Amino acid sequence: MNYNAIESSWIGILGGGQLGRMLALSGYPLGLRFRIFDPSPLAPAGHLAEHVQGAYDDTAALDRFVEGLSVVSYEFENVPVQTARHLNQRAPVYPPPQALETAQDRLSEKTLFQKLGVETPPFAPLFSLEELTEAVARVGLPAVLKTRRLGYDGKGQAVLRTPEDVERAHALLRGSELILEGFVPFERELSILGVRGRDGASVFYPLVENHHRDGILRLSLAPAPGDLRVLQQRAEAICLQVMKALDYVGVLAIEFFQHNGRLLANEMAPRVHNSGHWSMEGAEVSQFENHIRAIAGLPLGSTRVRGCAAMLNLIGELPGLSQPLGEPRAHAHFYGKAPAPGRKVGHINIVTETADERADVIRKFANCPGVYDIQPRA
Ligand code: AMP
């Protein structure tokens, strides 16, 4: 294959947050150029890529953005599907707009899983809050009530444990399309990241164990501790099935609950994912570079882990650089964002030879500003 055509060509990314920034950073060594589209003048990727500012429904701005691009991708799954479809008439958009459309709605995402025979928590859609009582009867308590759209980092969710909670939820979530899910008393949360190229070739990263607090990812361990052979095979098969069903190109993340040895699919993200940030130094080729390779039609790179990796999110505040860099096995990634409560402003990656060493290094960051004090198993 001749890849010269893609060299020095321009890649467009809808959304200029940290994911867009890290995508651009991983593509520059390949000689690619980047243009982002983001309504905010403060978009972190705007520090290092051409920035077209505009609203996602501003077709004149979108037309300026797409001019001369070889391929368009997105780093933000709430990009309107119409925007992706509009751009797709001028340059290929990957992952395909239908993947974006499916992942934007928790109901269509869970329905796809169900259609493919992938286990999920029990769920029931609600078109009005009046239907809540009926859905509770079907799914049982405890349950999690979620908005179907625009929820992220645990926002737009309420755990219902008692009939009084159900009453209260009426007031809380009035006016949105909702889904009720059975509460899964999971052993742990795992995610898989798959990458599919334009030619249909696919590779998978090892399952990652994720620790959340208040619905926000705090810590990822890659590979997830324990014997992964059976789970890895199952997760890869699920991810491949979903990618094939959506004619997928790029990185796809699927989040699971592990419960009684089974994997229950919770949600998917049609983009590079926070639970794959460890791969920047922890894998032979990172999720960001592999996403760029996939959408550009280049050969995919190795997903092999170098030893044991971990990622600690920095949330709400940043330490001084000397704190992470005082640990020789740590890598600091600061996103150039102003700290604010609950905002992801950076992460620390750790790569060690053994899982015990990894746990030791994580412990050293227990009191680091932005890090939630979490003690994972080795
Ligand atoms: P989500 O936005 O669906 O990823 O939910 C955010 C977090 O809430 C998840 O990572 C879980 O920790 C928790 N959660 C969501 N849905 C459920 C569920 N059905 N059962 C138990 N915990 C859940």
Coordinates of N, CA, C and O and ligand atoms in Angstrom, one line a residue, residues 106 110 121-122 143-144 146 151-155 157 159 181-186 189 212 214-216 255 257 266-267, ligand 1:
R106 N -28.4 6.2 25.4 CA -28.2 4.9 26.2 C -29.1 3.8 25.8 O -28.8 2.7 25.9
K110 N -27.8 0.2 24.4 CA -28.1 -1.0 25.1 C -28.9 -1.9 24.2 O -28.8 -3.2 24.2
P121 N -26.9 -4.8 32.1 CA -27.8 -4.8 33.2 C -29.3 -4.8 32.7 O -29.5 -4.3 31.6
P122 N -30.3 -5.3 33.5 CA -31.6 -5.1 33.0 C -32.0 -3.7 32.8 O -31.5 -2.8 33.6
A143 N -32.1 0.5 41.7 CA -31.9 0.8 40.2 C -31.3 2.1 40.0 O -31.1 2.9 41.0
V144 N -30.8 2.3 38.8 CA -30.2 3.6 38.5 C -31.0 4.2 37.4 O -31.2 3.6 36.3
K146 N -31.2 7.1 34.7 CA -30.2 7.9 33.9 C -30.9 8.6 32.8 O -31.9 8.1 32.2
G151 N -25.5 12.6 29.3 CA -25.0 12.3 30.6 C -23.5 11.9 30.5 O -23.1 11.3 29.6
Y152 N -22.7 12.4 31.4 CA -21.2 12.0 31.4 C -20.7 12.1 32.9 O -21.3 12.9 33.6
D153 N -19.7 11.4 33.2 CA -19.1 11.4 34.5 C -20.1 11.4 35.6 O -20.1 12.1 36.6
G154 N -21.1 10.5 35.4 CA -22.1 10.3 36.5 C -23.2 11.4 36.6 O -24.0 11.3 37.5
K155 N -23.1 12.4 35.7 CA -24.1 13.4 35.7 C -25.4 12.9 35.1 O -25.4 12.1 34.2
Q157 N -27.8 11.3 36.7 CA -28.1 9.9 37.2 C -28.6 10.0 38.6 O -28.2 10.9 39.4
V159 N -29.4 7.1 41.9 CA -29.6 5.7 42.4 C -30.9 5.7 43.2 O -31.1 6.5 44.1
E181 N -32.1 1.4 34.9 CA -31.2 0.2 34.8 C -31.2 -0.5 36.2 O -31.2 0.2 37.2
G182 N -31.2 -1.8 36.2 CA -31.0 -2.5 37.5 C -29.6 -2.2 38.0 O -28.6 -2.0 37.3
F183 N -29.5 -2.0 39.3 CA -28.2 -1.7 40.0 C -27.4 -3.0 40.0 O -27.9 -3.9 40.6
V184 N -26.2 -2.9 39.5 CA -25.4 -4.2 39.5 C -24.4 -4.1 40.6 O -23.6 -3.2 40.7
P185 N -24.5 -5.1 41.6 CA -23.5 -5.0 42.7 C -22.2 -5.7 42.2 O -21.8 -6.8 42.6
F186 N -21.6 -5.0 41.3 CA -20.4 -5.6 40.5 C -19.2 -5.7 41.4 O -19.1 -5.1 42.5
E189 N -15.2 -2.7 37.8 CA -15.5 -2.1 36.5 C -14.3 -2.3 35.6 O -13.1 -2.1 36.0
H212 N -13.9 4.4 40.0 CA -14.6 5.7 39.9 C -14.9 6.2 41.3 O -15.0 5.5 42.2
D214 N -17.8 9.3 42.7 CA -18.8 10.2 42.3 C -19.0 10.2 40.8 O -19.2 11.2 40.1
G215 N -18.9 9.0 40.2 CA -19.2 8.8 38.8 C -18.0 9.2 37.9 O -18.1 9.1 36.7
I216 N -16.9 9.7 38.5 CA -15.8 10.2 37.7 C -14.6 9.2 37.8 O -14.3 8.8 38.9
E255 N -17.4 -0.1 28.2 CA -17.2 -0.3 29.7 C -18.1 -1.4 30.2 O -19.3 -1.5 29.8
F257 N -19.3 -4.0 33.7 CA -19.3 -4.4 35.1 C -19.0 -5.9 35.1 O -19.6 -6.7 34.3
N266 N -22.0 -1.8 30.0 CA -22.7 -0.6 30.6 C -22.8 0.4 29.5 O -23.9 0.8 29.2
E267 N -21.7 0.8 28.9 CA -21.8 1.8 27.8 C -20.6 1.7 26.9 O -19.6 1.1 27.2
Ligands
AMP1 P1 -22.1 5.7 33.5 O1 -22.3 7.1 33.2 O2 -23.2 4.8 32.9 O3 -20.8 5.2 33.1 O4 -22.2 5.5 35.1 C1 -21.2 6.1 35.9 C2 -20.8 5.2 37.0 O5 -22.0 4.9 37.8 C3 -20.4 3.8 36.6 O6 -19.0 3.8 36.2 C4 -20.7 3.0 37.8 O7 -19.7 3.1 38.8 C5 -22.0 3.6 38.3 N1 -23.1 2.9 37.6 C6 -23.7 3.2 36.5 N2 -24.7 2.3 36.1 C7 -24.8 1.4 37.1 C8 -25.5 0.2 37.3 N3 -26.5 -0.2 36.5 N4 -25.3 -0.5 38.5 C9 -24.3 -0.1 39.3 N5 -23.5 1.0 39.2 C10 -23.7 1.7 38.1

